[in-house]
Coordinates of C-alpha atoms and ligand atoms in Angstrom, one line a residue:
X1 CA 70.4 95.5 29.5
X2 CA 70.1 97.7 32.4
X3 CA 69.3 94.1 34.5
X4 CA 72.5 92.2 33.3
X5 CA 74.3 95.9 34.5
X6 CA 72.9 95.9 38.0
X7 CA 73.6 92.2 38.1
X8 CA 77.2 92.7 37.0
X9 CA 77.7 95.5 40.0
X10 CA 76.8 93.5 42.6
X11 CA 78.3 90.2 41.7
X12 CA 81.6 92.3 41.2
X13 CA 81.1 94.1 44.9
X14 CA 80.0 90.7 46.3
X15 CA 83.6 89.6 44.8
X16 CA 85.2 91.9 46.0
X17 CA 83.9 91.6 49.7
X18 CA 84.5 88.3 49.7
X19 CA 87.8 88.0 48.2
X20 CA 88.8 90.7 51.0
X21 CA 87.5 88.4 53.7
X22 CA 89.1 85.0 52.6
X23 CA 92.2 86.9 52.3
X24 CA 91.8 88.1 56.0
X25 CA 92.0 84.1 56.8
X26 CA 89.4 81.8 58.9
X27 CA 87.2 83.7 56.6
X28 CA 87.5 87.0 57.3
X29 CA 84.8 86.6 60.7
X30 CA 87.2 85.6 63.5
X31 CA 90.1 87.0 65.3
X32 CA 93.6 85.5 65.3
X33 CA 93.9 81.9 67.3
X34 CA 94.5 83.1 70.8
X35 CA 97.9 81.3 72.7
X36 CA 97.5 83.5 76.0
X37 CA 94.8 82.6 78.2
X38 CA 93.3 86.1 78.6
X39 CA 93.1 85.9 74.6
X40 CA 91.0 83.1 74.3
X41 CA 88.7 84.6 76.9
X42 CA 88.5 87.6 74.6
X43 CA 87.8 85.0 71.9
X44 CA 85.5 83.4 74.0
X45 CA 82.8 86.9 74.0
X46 CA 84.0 87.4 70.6
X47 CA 82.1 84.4 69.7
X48 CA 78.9 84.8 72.0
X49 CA 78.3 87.9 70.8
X50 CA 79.2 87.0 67.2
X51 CA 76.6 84.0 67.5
X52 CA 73.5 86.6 68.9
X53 CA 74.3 88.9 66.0
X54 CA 74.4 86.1 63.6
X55 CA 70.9 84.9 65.0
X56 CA 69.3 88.3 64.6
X57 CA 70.7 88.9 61.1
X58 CA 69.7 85.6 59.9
X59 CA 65.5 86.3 61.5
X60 CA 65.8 90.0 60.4
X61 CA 66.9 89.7 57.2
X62 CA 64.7 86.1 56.6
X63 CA 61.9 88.5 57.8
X64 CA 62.6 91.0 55.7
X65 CA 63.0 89.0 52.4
X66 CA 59.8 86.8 53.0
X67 CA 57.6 90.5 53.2
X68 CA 59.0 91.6 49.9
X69 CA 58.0 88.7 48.2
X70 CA 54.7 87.7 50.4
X71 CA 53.3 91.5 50.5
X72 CA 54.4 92.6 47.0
X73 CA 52.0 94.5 45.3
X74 CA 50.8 91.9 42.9
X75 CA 49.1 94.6 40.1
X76 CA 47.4 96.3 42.6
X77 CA 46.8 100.0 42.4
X78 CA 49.5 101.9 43.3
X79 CA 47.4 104.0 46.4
X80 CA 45.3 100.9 47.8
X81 CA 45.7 101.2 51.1
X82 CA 46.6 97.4 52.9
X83 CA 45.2 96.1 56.0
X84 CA 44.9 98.6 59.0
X85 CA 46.5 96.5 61.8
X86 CA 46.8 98.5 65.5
X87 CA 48.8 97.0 68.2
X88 CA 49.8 93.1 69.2
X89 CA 50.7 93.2 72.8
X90 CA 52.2 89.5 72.5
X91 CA 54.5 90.9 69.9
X92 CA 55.5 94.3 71.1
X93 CA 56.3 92.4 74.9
X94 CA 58.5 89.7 73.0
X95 CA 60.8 92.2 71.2
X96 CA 61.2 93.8 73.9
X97 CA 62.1 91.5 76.5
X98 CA 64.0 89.4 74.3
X99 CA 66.5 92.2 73.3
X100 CA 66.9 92.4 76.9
X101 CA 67.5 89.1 77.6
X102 CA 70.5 89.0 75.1
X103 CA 72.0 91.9 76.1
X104 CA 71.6 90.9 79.8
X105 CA 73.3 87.4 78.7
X106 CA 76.2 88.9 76.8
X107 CA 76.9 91.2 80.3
X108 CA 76.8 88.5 82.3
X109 CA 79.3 86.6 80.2
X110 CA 81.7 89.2 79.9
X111 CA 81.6 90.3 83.3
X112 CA 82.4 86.9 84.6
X113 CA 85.3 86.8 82.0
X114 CA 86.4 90.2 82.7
X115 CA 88.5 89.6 85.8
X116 CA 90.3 86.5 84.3
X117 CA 91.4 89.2 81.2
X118 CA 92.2 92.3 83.1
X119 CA 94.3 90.4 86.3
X120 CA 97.2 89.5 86.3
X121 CA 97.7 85.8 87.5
X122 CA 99.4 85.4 90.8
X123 CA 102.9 83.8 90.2
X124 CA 105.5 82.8 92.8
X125 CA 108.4 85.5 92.9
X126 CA 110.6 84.7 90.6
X127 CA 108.5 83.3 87.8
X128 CA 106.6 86.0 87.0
X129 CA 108.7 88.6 84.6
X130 CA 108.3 92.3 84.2
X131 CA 108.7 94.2 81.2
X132 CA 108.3 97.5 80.8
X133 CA 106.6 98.6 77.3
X134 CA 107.0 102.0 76.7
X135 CA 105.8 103.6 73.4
X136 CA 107.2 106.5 71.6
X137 CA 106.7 108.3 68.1
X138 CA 107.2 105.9 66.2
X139 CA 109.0 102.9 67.8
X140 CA 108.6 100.7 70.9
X141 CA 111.2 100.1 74.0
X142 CA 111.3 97.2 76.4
X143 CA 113.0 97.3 79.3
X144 CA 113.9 94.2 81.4
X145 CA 114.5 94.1 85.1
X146 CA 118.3 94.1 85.0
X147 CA 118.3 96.7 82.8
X148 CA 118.2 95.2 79.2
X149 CA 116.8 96.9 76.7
X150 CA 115.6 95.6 73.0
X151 CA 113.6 97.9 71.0
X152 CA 110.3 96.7 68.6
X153 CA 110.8 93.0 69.2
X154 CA 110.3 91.8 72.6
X155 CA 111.8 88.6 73.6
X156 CA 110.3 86.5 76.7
X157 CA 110.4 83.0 78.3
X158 CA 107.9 80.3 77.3
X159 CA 105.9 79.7 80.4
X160 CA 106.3 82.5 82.5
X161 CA 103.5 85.0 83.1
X162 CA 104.8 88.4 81.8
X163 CA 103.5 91.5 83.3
X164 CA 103.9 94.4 80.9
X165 CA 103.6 98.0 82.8
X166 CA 102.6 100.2 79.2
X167 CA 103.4 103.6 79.1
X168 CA 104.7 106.6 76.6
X169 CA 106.3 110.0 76.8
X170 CA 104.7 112.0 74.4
X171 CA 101.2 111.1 73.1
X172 CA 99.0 108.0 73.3
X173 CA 99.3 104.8 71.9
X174 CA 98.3 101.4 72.4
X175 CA 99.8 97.7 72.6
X176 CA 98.3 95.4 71.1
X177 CA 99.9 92.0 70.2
X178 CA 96.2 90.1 68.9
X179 CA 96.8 86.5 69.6
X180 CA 98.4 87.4 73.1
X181 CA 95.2 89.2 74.4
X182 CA 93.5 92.6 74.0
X183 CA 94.6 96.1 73.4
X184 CA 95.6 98.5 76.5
X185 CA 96.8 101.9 75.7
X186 CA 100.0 103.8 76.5
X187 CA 98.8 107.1 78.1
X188 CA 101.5 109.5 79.1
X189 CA 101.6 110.5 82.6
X190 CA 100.3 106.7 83.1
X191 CA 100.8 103.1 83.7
X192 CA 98.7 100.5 82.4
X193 CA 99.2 97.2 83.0
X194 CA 98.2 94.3 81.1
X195 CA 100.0 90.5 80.6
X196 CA 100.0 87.3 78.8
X197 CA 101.2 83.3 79.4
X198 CA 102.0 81.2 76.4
X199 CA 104.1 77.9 76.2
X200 CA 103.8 78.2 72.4
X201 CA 107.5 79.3 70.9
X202 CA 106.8 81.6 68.3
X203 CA 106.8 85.8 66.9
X204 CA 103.5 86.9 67.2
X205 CA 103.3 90.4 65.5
X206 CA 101.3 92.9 66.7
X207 CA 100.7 96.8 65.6
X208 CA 100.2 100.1 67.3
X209 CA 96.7 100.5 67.4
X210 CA 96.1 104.2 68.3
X211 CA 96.5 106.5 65.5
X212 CA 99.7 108.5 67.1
X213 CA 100.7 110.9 64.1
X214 CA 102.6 110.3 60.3
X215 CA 104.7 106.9 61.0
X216 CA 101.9 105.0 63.4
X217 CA 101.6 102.7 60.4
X218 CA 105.2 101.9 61.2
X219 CA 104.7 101.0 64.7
X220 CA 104.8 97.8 64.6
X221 CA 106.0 95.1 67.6
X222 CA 106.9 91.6 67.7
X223 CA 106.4 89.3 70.5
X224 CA 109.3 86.5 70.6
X225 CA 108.4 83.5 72.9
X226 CA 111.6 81.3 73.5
X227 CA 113.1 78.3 75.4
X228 CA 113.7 79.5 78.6
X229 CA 117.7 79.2 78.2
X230 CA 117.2 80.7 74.5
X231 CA 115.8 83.5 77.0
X232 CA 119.2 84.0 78.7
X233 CA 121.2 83.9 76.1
X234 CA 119.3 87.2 75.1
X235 CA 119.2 89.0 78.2
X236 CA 123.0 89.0 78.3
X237 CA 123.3 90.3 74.6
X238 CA 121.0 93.1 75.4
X239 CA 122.4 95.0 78.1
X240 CA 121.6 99.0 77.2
X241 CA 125.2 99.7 76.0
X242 CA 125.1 97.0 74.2
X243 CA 125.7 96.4 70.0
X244 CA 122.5 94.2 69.7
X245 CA 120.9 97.2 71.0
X246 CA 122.8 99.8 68.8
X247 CA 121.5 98.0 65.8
X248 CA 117.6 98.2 67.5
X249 CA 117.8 101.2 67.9
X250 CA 118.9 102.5 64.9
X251 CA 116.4 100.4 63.0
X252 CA 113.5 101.3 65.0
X253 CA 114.2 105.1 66.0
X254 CA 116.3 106.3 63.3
X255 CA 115.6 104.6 59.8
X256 CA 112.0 104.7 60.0
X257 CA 111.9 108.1 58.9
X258 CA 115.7 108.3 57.3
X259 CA 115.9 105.3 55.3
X260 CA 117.7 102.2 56.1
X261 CA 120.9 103.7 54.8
X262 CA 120.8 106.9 56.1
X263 CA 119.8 107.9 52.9
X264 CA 116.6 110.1 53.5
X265 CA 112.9 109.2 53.3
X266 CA 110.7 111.0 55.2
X267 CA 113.1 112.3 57.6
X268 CA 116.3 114.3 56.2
X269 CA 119.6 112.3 54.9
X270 CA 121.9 111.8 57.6
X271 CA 124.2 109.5 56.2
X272 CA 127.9 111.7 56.2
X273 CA 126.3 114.3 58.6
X274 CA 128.6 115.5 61.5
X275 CA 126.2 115.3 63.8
X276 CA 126.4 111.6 64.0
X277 CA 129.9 112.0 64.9
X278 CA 129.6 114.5 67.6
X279 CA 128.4 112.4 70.9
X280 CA 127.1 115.5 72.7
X281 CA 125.4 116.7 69.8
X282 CA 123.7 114.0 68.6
X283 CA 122.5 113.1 72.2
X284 CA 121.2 116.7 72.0
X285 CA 119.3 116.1 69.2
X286 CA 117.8 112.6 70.2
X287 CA 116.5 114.1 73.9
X288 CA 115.2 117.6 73.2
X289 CA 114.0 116.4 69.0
X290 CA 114.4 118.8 66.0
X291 CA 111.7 120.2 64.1
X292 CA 109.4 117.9 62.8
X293 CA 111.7 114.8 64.3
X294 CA 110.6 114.1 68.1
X295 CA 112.6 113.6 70.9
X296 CA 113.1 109.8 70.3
X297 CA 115.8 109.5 73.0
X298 CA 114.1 111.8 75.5
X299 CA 114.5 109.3 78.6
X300 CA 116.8 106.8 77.1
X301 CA 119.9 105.3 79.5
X302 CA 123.3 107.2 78.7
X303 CA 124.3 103.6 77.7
X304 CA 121.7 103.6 75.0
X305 CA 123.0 106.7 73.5
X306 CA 126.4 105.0 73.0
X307 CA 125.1 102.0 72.0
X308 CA 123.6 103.8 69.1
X309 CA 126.3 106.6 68.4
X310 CA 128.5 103.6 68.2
X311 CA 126.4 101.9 65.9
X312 CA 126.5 104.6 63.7
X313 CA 130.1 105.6 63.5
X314 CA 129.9 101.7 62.3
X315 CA 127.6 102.5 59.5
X316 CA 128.4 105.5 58.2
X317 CA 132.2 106.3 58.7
X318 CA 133.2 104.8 55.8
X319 CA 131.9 106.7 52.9
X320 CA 128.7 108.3 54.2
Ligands
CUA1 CU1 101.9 104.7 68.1 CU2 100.1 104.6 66.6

């Protein structure tokens, strides 16, 4: 009874492990497919080091099993001492120069990746695009070189190499956008920079990854990777002041915490209140924060504060 028990706990723990790691895809074991090439290289030493620690597991835990069963103690008495065995210099010497050889080899390997991940390719002016990625509690901003602005989805140019210069005005954070290469965090007082290259047109979501207070869960990012004329047509419906980024910003800063209506979650209801119709007050209360709210708009363009206070005289003067 107490057999088919045990049995029954495992299998159902084994289930449950496993179900969790089909549902993580390609098994559960590898990261996302990589379109950026300092991705794949990431992938790339994923996979080495994945393979040495596969290796070990498989002759450690082989190891292991074949003792229990070939050393078992077969009715014997339950103090017998077994056979006295001191030293085996062939042995000792192998594990330890083998560990070192492995770790020497994944060093090597990820020191010669290293540069192609961390550097920026060269580009020919003009080709290469600069965005800026700066994280706040609890949304992110872009900004563009003429000035556009989109907030939580950023939208780039299949092709190009973009540069992204990451950083944050009130605590850390950290891009990370898996199948366009590896994390780099937003430190404030700092600029990190980090890039990626895909032709593949796509949205490749991506997720704060540095626990950053109550709504980090929410801060997530989307990379959108368009036809280069797609890419146009977006920089001119972006400029600070304008709607598109009205709507953004409301969605990313505001109804996170106050609902999608302005009907209160977290964050009080602000649906009907006169601050929202009161540009200087409202600005007020977006740069310096509020209580528990932080300063969301602490070193946003004057044009994005109207682009929002129009966007919510929109949505909320009628009824409220
Ligand atoms: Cu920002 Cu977590």
């Amino acid at each position: 009874m107490r057999r088919l028990v045990s049995a029954l706990l495992v299998a159902s723990l084994l289930a449950l492990v496993l179900g969790a790691s089909a549902f993580a895809g390609n098994g559960g074991f590898g990261p996302e497919a990589p379109v950026s090439p300092n991705a794949s290289r990431i992938n790339d030493a994923y996979w080495l080091i994945f393979g040495f620690t596969a290796f070990v597991f498989v002759v450690v835990e082989s190891a292991l099993v074949w003792f229990v069963i070939r050393y078992r103690r077969r009715g014997r008495p339950r103090d017998a001492e077994g056979m006295q065995i001191h030293g085996s210099t062939r042995l000792e010497v192998a594990w330890t120069v083998v560990p070192v050889l492995i770790l020497a080899a994944i060093g090597a390997f990820v020191f010669y990746k290293l540069p192609g991940i961390k550097d920026v390719p060269s580009a020919r002016a003009g080709e290469q695009l600069t965005v800026q990625v700066q994280a706040h509690q609890f949304y992110w901003e872009f900004r563009y070189p003429n000035g556009q602005l989109s907030v939580d989805t950023m939208v780039v140019p299949a092709g190009r190499v973009v540069r992204l210069e990451v950083t944050t005005p009130d605590v850390a954070h950290s891009w990370w956008i898996p199948r366009l290469g590896g994390k780099i965090d937003a430190i404030p007082g700092r600029v990190n920079t980090t890039w990626f290259q895909t032709d593949r047109l796509g949205t490749y979501p991506g997720q704060c990854a540095e626990f950053c207070g109550l709504y980090h869960a929410a801060m997530r990012a989307n990379v959108v990777v368009v036809a280069p004329e797609q890419f146009s047509g977006f920089l001119s419906s972006h400029g600070a002041g304008s709607a598109a980024v009205g709507k953004e910003t409301f969605t990313g800063a505001c109804a996170k915490c106050h609902g999608s209506l302005g009907q209160g979650a977290y964050g009080p209801k602000i649906a009907g209140n006169a601050t929202l119709a009161d540009r200087q007050a409202l600005e007020q209360l977006l740069r310096e924060g509020k209580g528990r709210m932080p300063a969301v708009g602490k070193d946003w363009p004057d044009a994005q504060i109207d682009a929002l206070f129009r966007d919510l005289k929109g949505r909320f003067s009628s009824g409220g």
